[in-house]
Amino acid sequence: MGNDARKPTIIDVARESGVSIKTVSRVLNGEPYVNRATLDKVMKAIHDLGYHPNMSARTLAGKRSYLLGHLYGDPAGPYTMEIQVGLLNRCRARGYHLLIEEIDYRGQDVERRVRAVLDWLRPDGVVLTAPITDEPRVLSVLTESGIPLVRVTAESGGDTFSSVWIDERQAAAALTRHLLSLGHRRIGLIKGPANHGATERRHLGYRDALAELGIAEDPDLIEHGAFTFPSALPCAERLLSLPEPPTAIFACNDEMAAAVIVVAQARGLSLPDDLSVAGFDDCPIASMTWPPLTTVRQPMRKLGEEAADLLISRLMERPRGDATVPHRLVSHDLVVRASTAPPKAQNPARRRTRKAG
Amino acid sequence: MGNDARKPTIIDVARESGVSIKTVSRVLNGEPYVNRATLDKVMKAIHDLGYHPNMSARTLAGKRSYLLGHLYGDPAGPYTMEIQVGLLNRCRARGYHLLIEEIDYRGQDVERRVRAVLDWLRPDGVVLTAPITDEPRVLSVLTESGIPLVRVTAESGGDTFSSVWIDERQAAAALTRHLLSLGHRRIGLIKGPANHGATERRHLGYRDALAELGIAEDPDLIEHGAFTFPSALPCAERLLSLPEPPTAIFACNDEMAAAVIVVAQARGLSLPDDLSVAGFDDCPIASMTWPPLTTVRQPMRKLGEEAADLLISRLMERPRGDATVPHRLVSHDLVVRASTAPPKAQNPARRRTRKAG
DNA sequence: CTGAAAGCGCTTACAG
DNA sequence: CTGAAAGCGCTTACAG
């Protein structure tokens, strides 16, 4: 209330600048072939009037909504949320807006949920983040609808879907090499869930690095977590209870690495002397543990920014029939912090009992 | 490509069910005075055709966008993101959608940014979460525009803005009482930033509890953080370096409490024997530290759900001129975990040096 | 380089 | 309880 002042429309701008609404529309959409003087007049009118185009009218008349949909299966996870910040950054810069939708990929009606989002919101494009980048039901609905989509951190190759990714295999190998170079030879691995693409990629990197030194993988040292903190607790317990426990543990994400630290501390181990721990992602938690975690930094905001850029650029070029499926590789960093060090005792896990020194 | 099948419109539904589009519209909007048999026919046609109303057309013709805007100043923070999950839950259930926008409240052009969101997106309502619930520039633009808004976790009272809140003062008092009941008498407090409403409210609760036992607040025990992990590091250092250090520290959120734990561990203190630590919020981090944190659980998803419900209900009742400004109080819980225990040594911080036992 | 007309798919008054 | 008409603010062909 108070401001009955009707918001200015394209008609007001046209009148103010003495041209047709079609010409204003041309300026709004950055179309070529607008006389320089005309353009200036229109720009001035837009500015003077404080005009903003009405999104709904644009969407209804044109064929685009200027909306990107972010579909994710991991509500409030730090990894997903950081990517979202990146998406938001680029949407803002390029005149798009972000609609978010959580998809419970373990639920019964995944297809219906995804379809509903498309039908109701009609976003121009969709960004998929792990762990639903590889969910067949989600992908099938999306493919069938023909909507442009980009997947963040999924399998690189493939000529079906566009993606933004980091080389997780190589990153995992680099991290494992770091551990090996410190002198560790028994390195525990806590994997993610089997249905998650990253799980296999990181495992392969671990195996690559071991193979370089001619070390065979010991199945006893491989545990399956679920990329969550609680899931890694029993994994860590089992690893540290082995007759010959590992001197280092590589958890495939930071939350699981934090769990390893907690278990180790509860057992009275002194870190990193008795046990080296490494994670993956460089989420905020990686800097909040004691000792802070050695990990692989995934530039999550950047992944989001690249994804939005890729998608929006694709939407801007008219011929949406072209068969190019672009991929973007983003670089990662090995971040060495205090949670990794050379192994000290031969049999650290045995040396101590449950009581802290 | 592939599906040229034009999406069904209200006209198709009208034809299919043999009524006018106006009647279909009535059904869509749940208006009263629709004959039962007519309603059934229309519902069947909607279902058979797989019809979904076009949001843009609705927005353009009607005066509502069915969009809620979530404005926040704390990108990717776990507290904010959990609230967002709650908002999303209720939006989904009630036919609304959520647009998200980060507002850099320390930036120069806050007003312009907020105004742009309103002008471009024209959401029906706005949800504001801390720390921008009390930002005067944001509030002034919003007030001036007359858009319905609800603030999550802001000052309870006031007849200007609607809010959803927990009694932080009482919660902080309960937590402090817990510490006192364990026998602690010197309790450090790490506050939030001065411009954040929660800062003062939690401090008052701390003071209330001390006063009940006739204990005067010791200014040396009060530190100012910024609700972030790094900000609390020097605060903890100072507190633990006092000639007579506290036996317990209450950090006003979990991230800062995690920082206290890290500092204490780096100094070789054994927790909770040498030092009790408590946080606030019960974010995921609270369960990922060692020892896990005693804290106050804010039901963040619930806060978000209540906020969305409050707002949507308000939007549904036509007469938007009514002067009621509803408030909703959500209850909190004291969560006692292993980070708090009775004080052990008289002077624990002195007893040890930097080396862990 | 610019414009007049039609139409996107709904809802709003207004009738009946 | 139901409907015919107008209009929301843009963009799309189509002309010139």
Coordinates of C-alpha atoms in Angstrom, one line a residue, chain B residues 106-325:
Chain B
R106 CA 27.8 -5.3 3.5
G107 CA 27.8 -4.1 0.0
Q108 CA 27.1 -0.6 -1.2
D109 CA 24.0 -1.1 -3.3
V110 CA 21.8 -3.2 -1.0
E111 CA 18.7 -1.2 -1.7
R112 CA 19.2 -1.5 -5.4
R113 CA 19.7 -5.2 -5.2
V114 CA 16.6 -5.8 -3.1
R115 CA 14.5 -3.6 -5.3
A116 CA 15.8 -5.4 -8.4
V117 CA 14.6 -8.7 -7.0
L118 CA 11.2 -7.4 -6.3
D119 CA 10.8 -5.7 -9.7
W120 CA 12.1 -8.5 -11.8
L121 CA 10.7 -11.5 -10.0
R122 CA 7.6 -10.0 -8.3
P123 CA 7.3 -12.6 -5.7
D124 CA 4.1 -12.7 -3.7
G125 CA 6.0 -12.7 -0.4
V126 CA 9.5 -12.6 1.0
V127 CA 11.2 -14.6 3.7
L128 CA 14.1 -12.9 5.4
T129 CA 16.6 -15.0 7.5
A130 CA 19.3 -13.9 9.9
P131 CA 21.5 -11.9 9.6
I132 CA 19.5 -9.7 7.3
T133 CA 16.3 -9.7 9.4
D134 CA 17.4 -6.6 11.1
E135 CA 19.2 -4.9 8.3
P136 CA 17.5 -1.4 8.1
R137 CA 18.2 -0.9 4.4
V138 CA 16.7 -4.2 3.4
L139 CA 13.7 -3.6 5.6
S140 CA 13.1 -0.1 4.3
V141 CA 12.9 -1.2 0.7
L142 CA 10.6 -4.1 1.6
T143 CA 8.3 -1.9 3.7
E144 CA 8.1 0.7 1.1
S145 CA 7.1 -1.8 -1.5
G146 CA 4.4 -3.1 0.7
I147 CA 5.2 -6.8 0.0
P148 CA 4.2 -9.3 2.7
L149 CA 7.2 -10.6 4.6
V150 CA 8.1 -12.8 7.4
R151 CA 11.4 -12.8 9.3
V152 CA 12.9 -15.9 10.7
T153 CA 14.5 -15.6 14.1
A154 CA 14.3 -11.9 14.6
E155 CA 13.0 -9.9 17.5
S156 CA 9.7 -11.5 18.5
G157 CA 7.6 -8.4 19.2
G158 CA 6.8 -5.5 17.1
D159 CA 3.6 -4.8 15.2
T160 CA 5.4 -4.0 12.0
F161 CA 6.8 -7.3 10.8
S162 CA 5.6 -10.9 11.1
S163 CA 8.1 -13.3 12.5
V164 CA 8.9 -16.9 13.4
W165 CA 11.2 -17.2 16.3
I166 CA 12.5 -19.2 19.2
D167 CA 13.1 -17.8 22.6
E168 CA 16.8 -17.4 22.3
R169 CA 17.2 -15.6 25.6
Q170 CA 15.5 -18.4 27.5
A171 CA 17.5 -21.0 25.6
A172 CA 20.8 -19.4 26.3
A173 CA 19.8 -19.1 30.0
A174 CA 18.9 -22.8 30.0
L175 CA 22.2 -23.7 28.5
T176 CA 24.1 -21.5 31.0
R177 CA 22.1 -23.1 33.9
H178 CA 23.2 -26.5 32.7
L179 CA 26.8 -25.3 32.9
L180 CA 26.2 -23.8 36.3
S181 CA 24.5 -27.0 37.6
L182 CA 27.6 -28.9 36.6
G183 CA 29.6 -26.7 39.0
H184 CA 31.1 -24.2 36.6
R185 CA 31.4 -20.7 38.0
R186 CA 33.7 -19.1 35.5
I187 CA 32.0 -19.4 32.2
G188 CA 33.4 -17.8 29.1
L189 CA 31.0 -16.3 26.5
I190 CA 31.8 -15.9 22.9
K191 CA 29.3 -13.6 21.4
G192 CA 28.2 -13.0 17.8
P193 CA 28.7 -9.7 15.9
A194 CA 27.3 -6.6 17.4
N195 CA 24.9 -5.9 14.5
H196 CA 23.2 -9.3 14.8
G197 CA 20.1 -9.5 16.9
A198 CA 20.8 -12.9 18.2
T199 CA 24.0 -11.7 19.8
E200 CA 22.3 -9.5 22.4
R201 CA 19.4 -12.0 23.0
R202 CA 21.8 -14.8 23.8
H203 CA 24.0 -12.7 26.0
L204 CA 21.0 -11.6 28.0
G205 CA 20.1 -15.3 28.6
Y206 CA 23.6 -16.0 29.8
R207 CA 23.4 -13.0 32.2
D208 CA 20.0 -14.1 33.4
A209 CA 21.2 -17.5 34.5
L210 CA 24.3 -16.1 36.3
A211 CA 22.1 -13.5 38.1
E212 CA 19.9 -16.3 39.4
L213 CA 22.9 -17.5 41.4
G214 CA 24.0 -14.0 42.3
I215 CA 27.0 -14.2 40.1
A216 CA 28.2 -11.0 38.5
E217 CA 29.3 -11.1 34.9
D218 CA 33.1 -10.8 34.5
P219 CA 33.9 -8.6 31.5
D220 CA 37.1 -10.5 31.0
L221 CA 35.1 -13.6 30.1
I222 CA 33.1 -12.0 27.3
E223 CA 34.5 -12.2 23.8
H224 CA 33.2 -10.9 20.5
G225 CA 33.2 -13.3 17.6
A226 CA 31.4 -13.2 14.3
F227 CA 29.4 -16.5 14.2
T228 CA 32.2 -18.0 12.1
F229 CA 34.8 -20.6 12.9
P230 CA 37.9 -18.5 12.3
S231 CA 36.5 -15.5 14.2
A232 CA 36.3 -17.6 17.4
L233 CA 39.9 -18.9 17.3
P234 CA 41.5 -15.8 18.8
C235 CA 38.6 -15.4 21.2
A236 CA 39.2 -18.9 22.5
E237 CA 43.0 -18.2 22.7
R238 CA 42.4 -15.1 24.8
L239 CA 40.0 -16.8 27.2
L240 CA 42.3 -19.8 27.7
S241 CA 45.2 -17.5 28.3
L242 CA 43.6 -15.6 31.1
P243 CA 45.4 -15.7 34.5
E244 CA 42.3 -17.5 35.7
P245 CA 40.8 -19.1 32.7
P246 CA 37.2 -20.2 32.5
T247 CA 36.3 -23.9 33.1
A248 CA 33.6 -23.7 30.6
I249 CA 33.0 -21.8 27.4
F250 CA 29.6 -21.0 25.8
A251 CA 30.1 -20.1 22.2
C252 CA 27.0 -18.5 20.7
N253 CA 26.8 -20.9 17.8
D254 CA 28.2 -24.3 16.9
E255 CA 30.8 -23.2 14.5
M256 CA 32.4 -21.0 17.1
A257 CA 32.2 -23.8 19.6
A258 CA 34.0 -26.1 17.2
A259 CA 36.7 -23.5 17.1
V260 CA 37.0 -23.5 20.8
I261 CA 37.5 -27.3 20.7
V262 CA 40.2 -27.0 18.2
V263 CA 42.1 -24.4 20.2
A264 CA 41.7 -26.4 23.4
Q265 CA 43.0 -29.5 21.7
A266 CA 45.9 -27.6 20.2
R267 CA 46.8 -26.5 23.7
G268 CA 46.7 -30.1 24.9
L269 CA 43.6 -29.7 27.0
S270 CA 41.6 -32.9 27.5
L271 CA 37.9 -32.3 26.9
P272 CA 35.5 -32.1 28.6
D273 CA 37.6 -32.7 31.8
D274 CA 39.8 -29.6 31.5
L275 CA 37.2 -27.5 29.7
S276 CA 33.5 -27.8 28.9
V277 CA 32.3 -26.4 25.6
A278 CA 28.8 -25.6 24.5
G279 CA 27.4 -24.2 21.3
F280 CA 24.0 -23.1 19.9
D281 CA 21.9 -24.2 16.9
D282 CA 22.6 -27.9 16.7
C283 CA 24.0 -27.7 13.2
P284 CA 25.5 -30.8 11.7
I285 CA 29.0 -29.7 12.9
A286 CA 27.8 -30.1 16.5
S287 CA 27.8 -33.9 16.0
M288 CA 31.1 -34.0 14.1
T289 CA 33.4 -32.6 16.8
W290 CA 35.1 -34.6 19.4
P291 CA 33.7 -34.6 21.9
P292 CA 30.3 -33.9 20.4
L293 CA 28.8 -30.6 21.4
T294 CA 26.3 -29.8 24.1
T295 CA 24.1 -27.2 22.4
V296 CA 20.6 -25.8 21.9
R297 CA 18.7 -27.4 19.1
Q298 CA 16.9 -24.8 17.0
P299 CA 14.5 -26.8 14.8
M300 CA 15.6 -25.1 11.7
R301 CA 13.6 -27.0 9.1
K302 CA 10.5 -26.3 11.3
L303 CA 11.3 -22.6 11.4
G304 CA 11.4 -22.6 7.6
E305 CA 8.2 -24.6 7.4
E306 CA 6.4 -22.3 9.8
A307 CA 7.6 -19.2 7.9
A308 CA 6.3 -20.5 4.6
D309 CA 3.0 -21.5 6.0
L310 CA 2.5 -18.2 7.8
L311 CA 3.3 -16.3 4.6
I312 CA 1.2 -18.4 2.2
S313 CA -1.8 -18.4 4.6
R314 CA -1.6 -14.6 4.7
L315 CA -1.4 -14.4 0.9
M316 CA -4.4 -16.6 0.5
E317 CA -6.8 -14.4 2.5
R318 CA -7.8 -11.8 0.1
P319 CA -8.1 -8.6 2.2
R320 CA -4.5 -7.9 2.4
G321 CA -5.2 -4.7 4.3
D322 CA -5.7 -6.3 7.7
A323 CA -3.5 -5.1 10.4
T324 CA -2.7 -8.3 12.1
V325 CA 1.0 -9.1 12.2

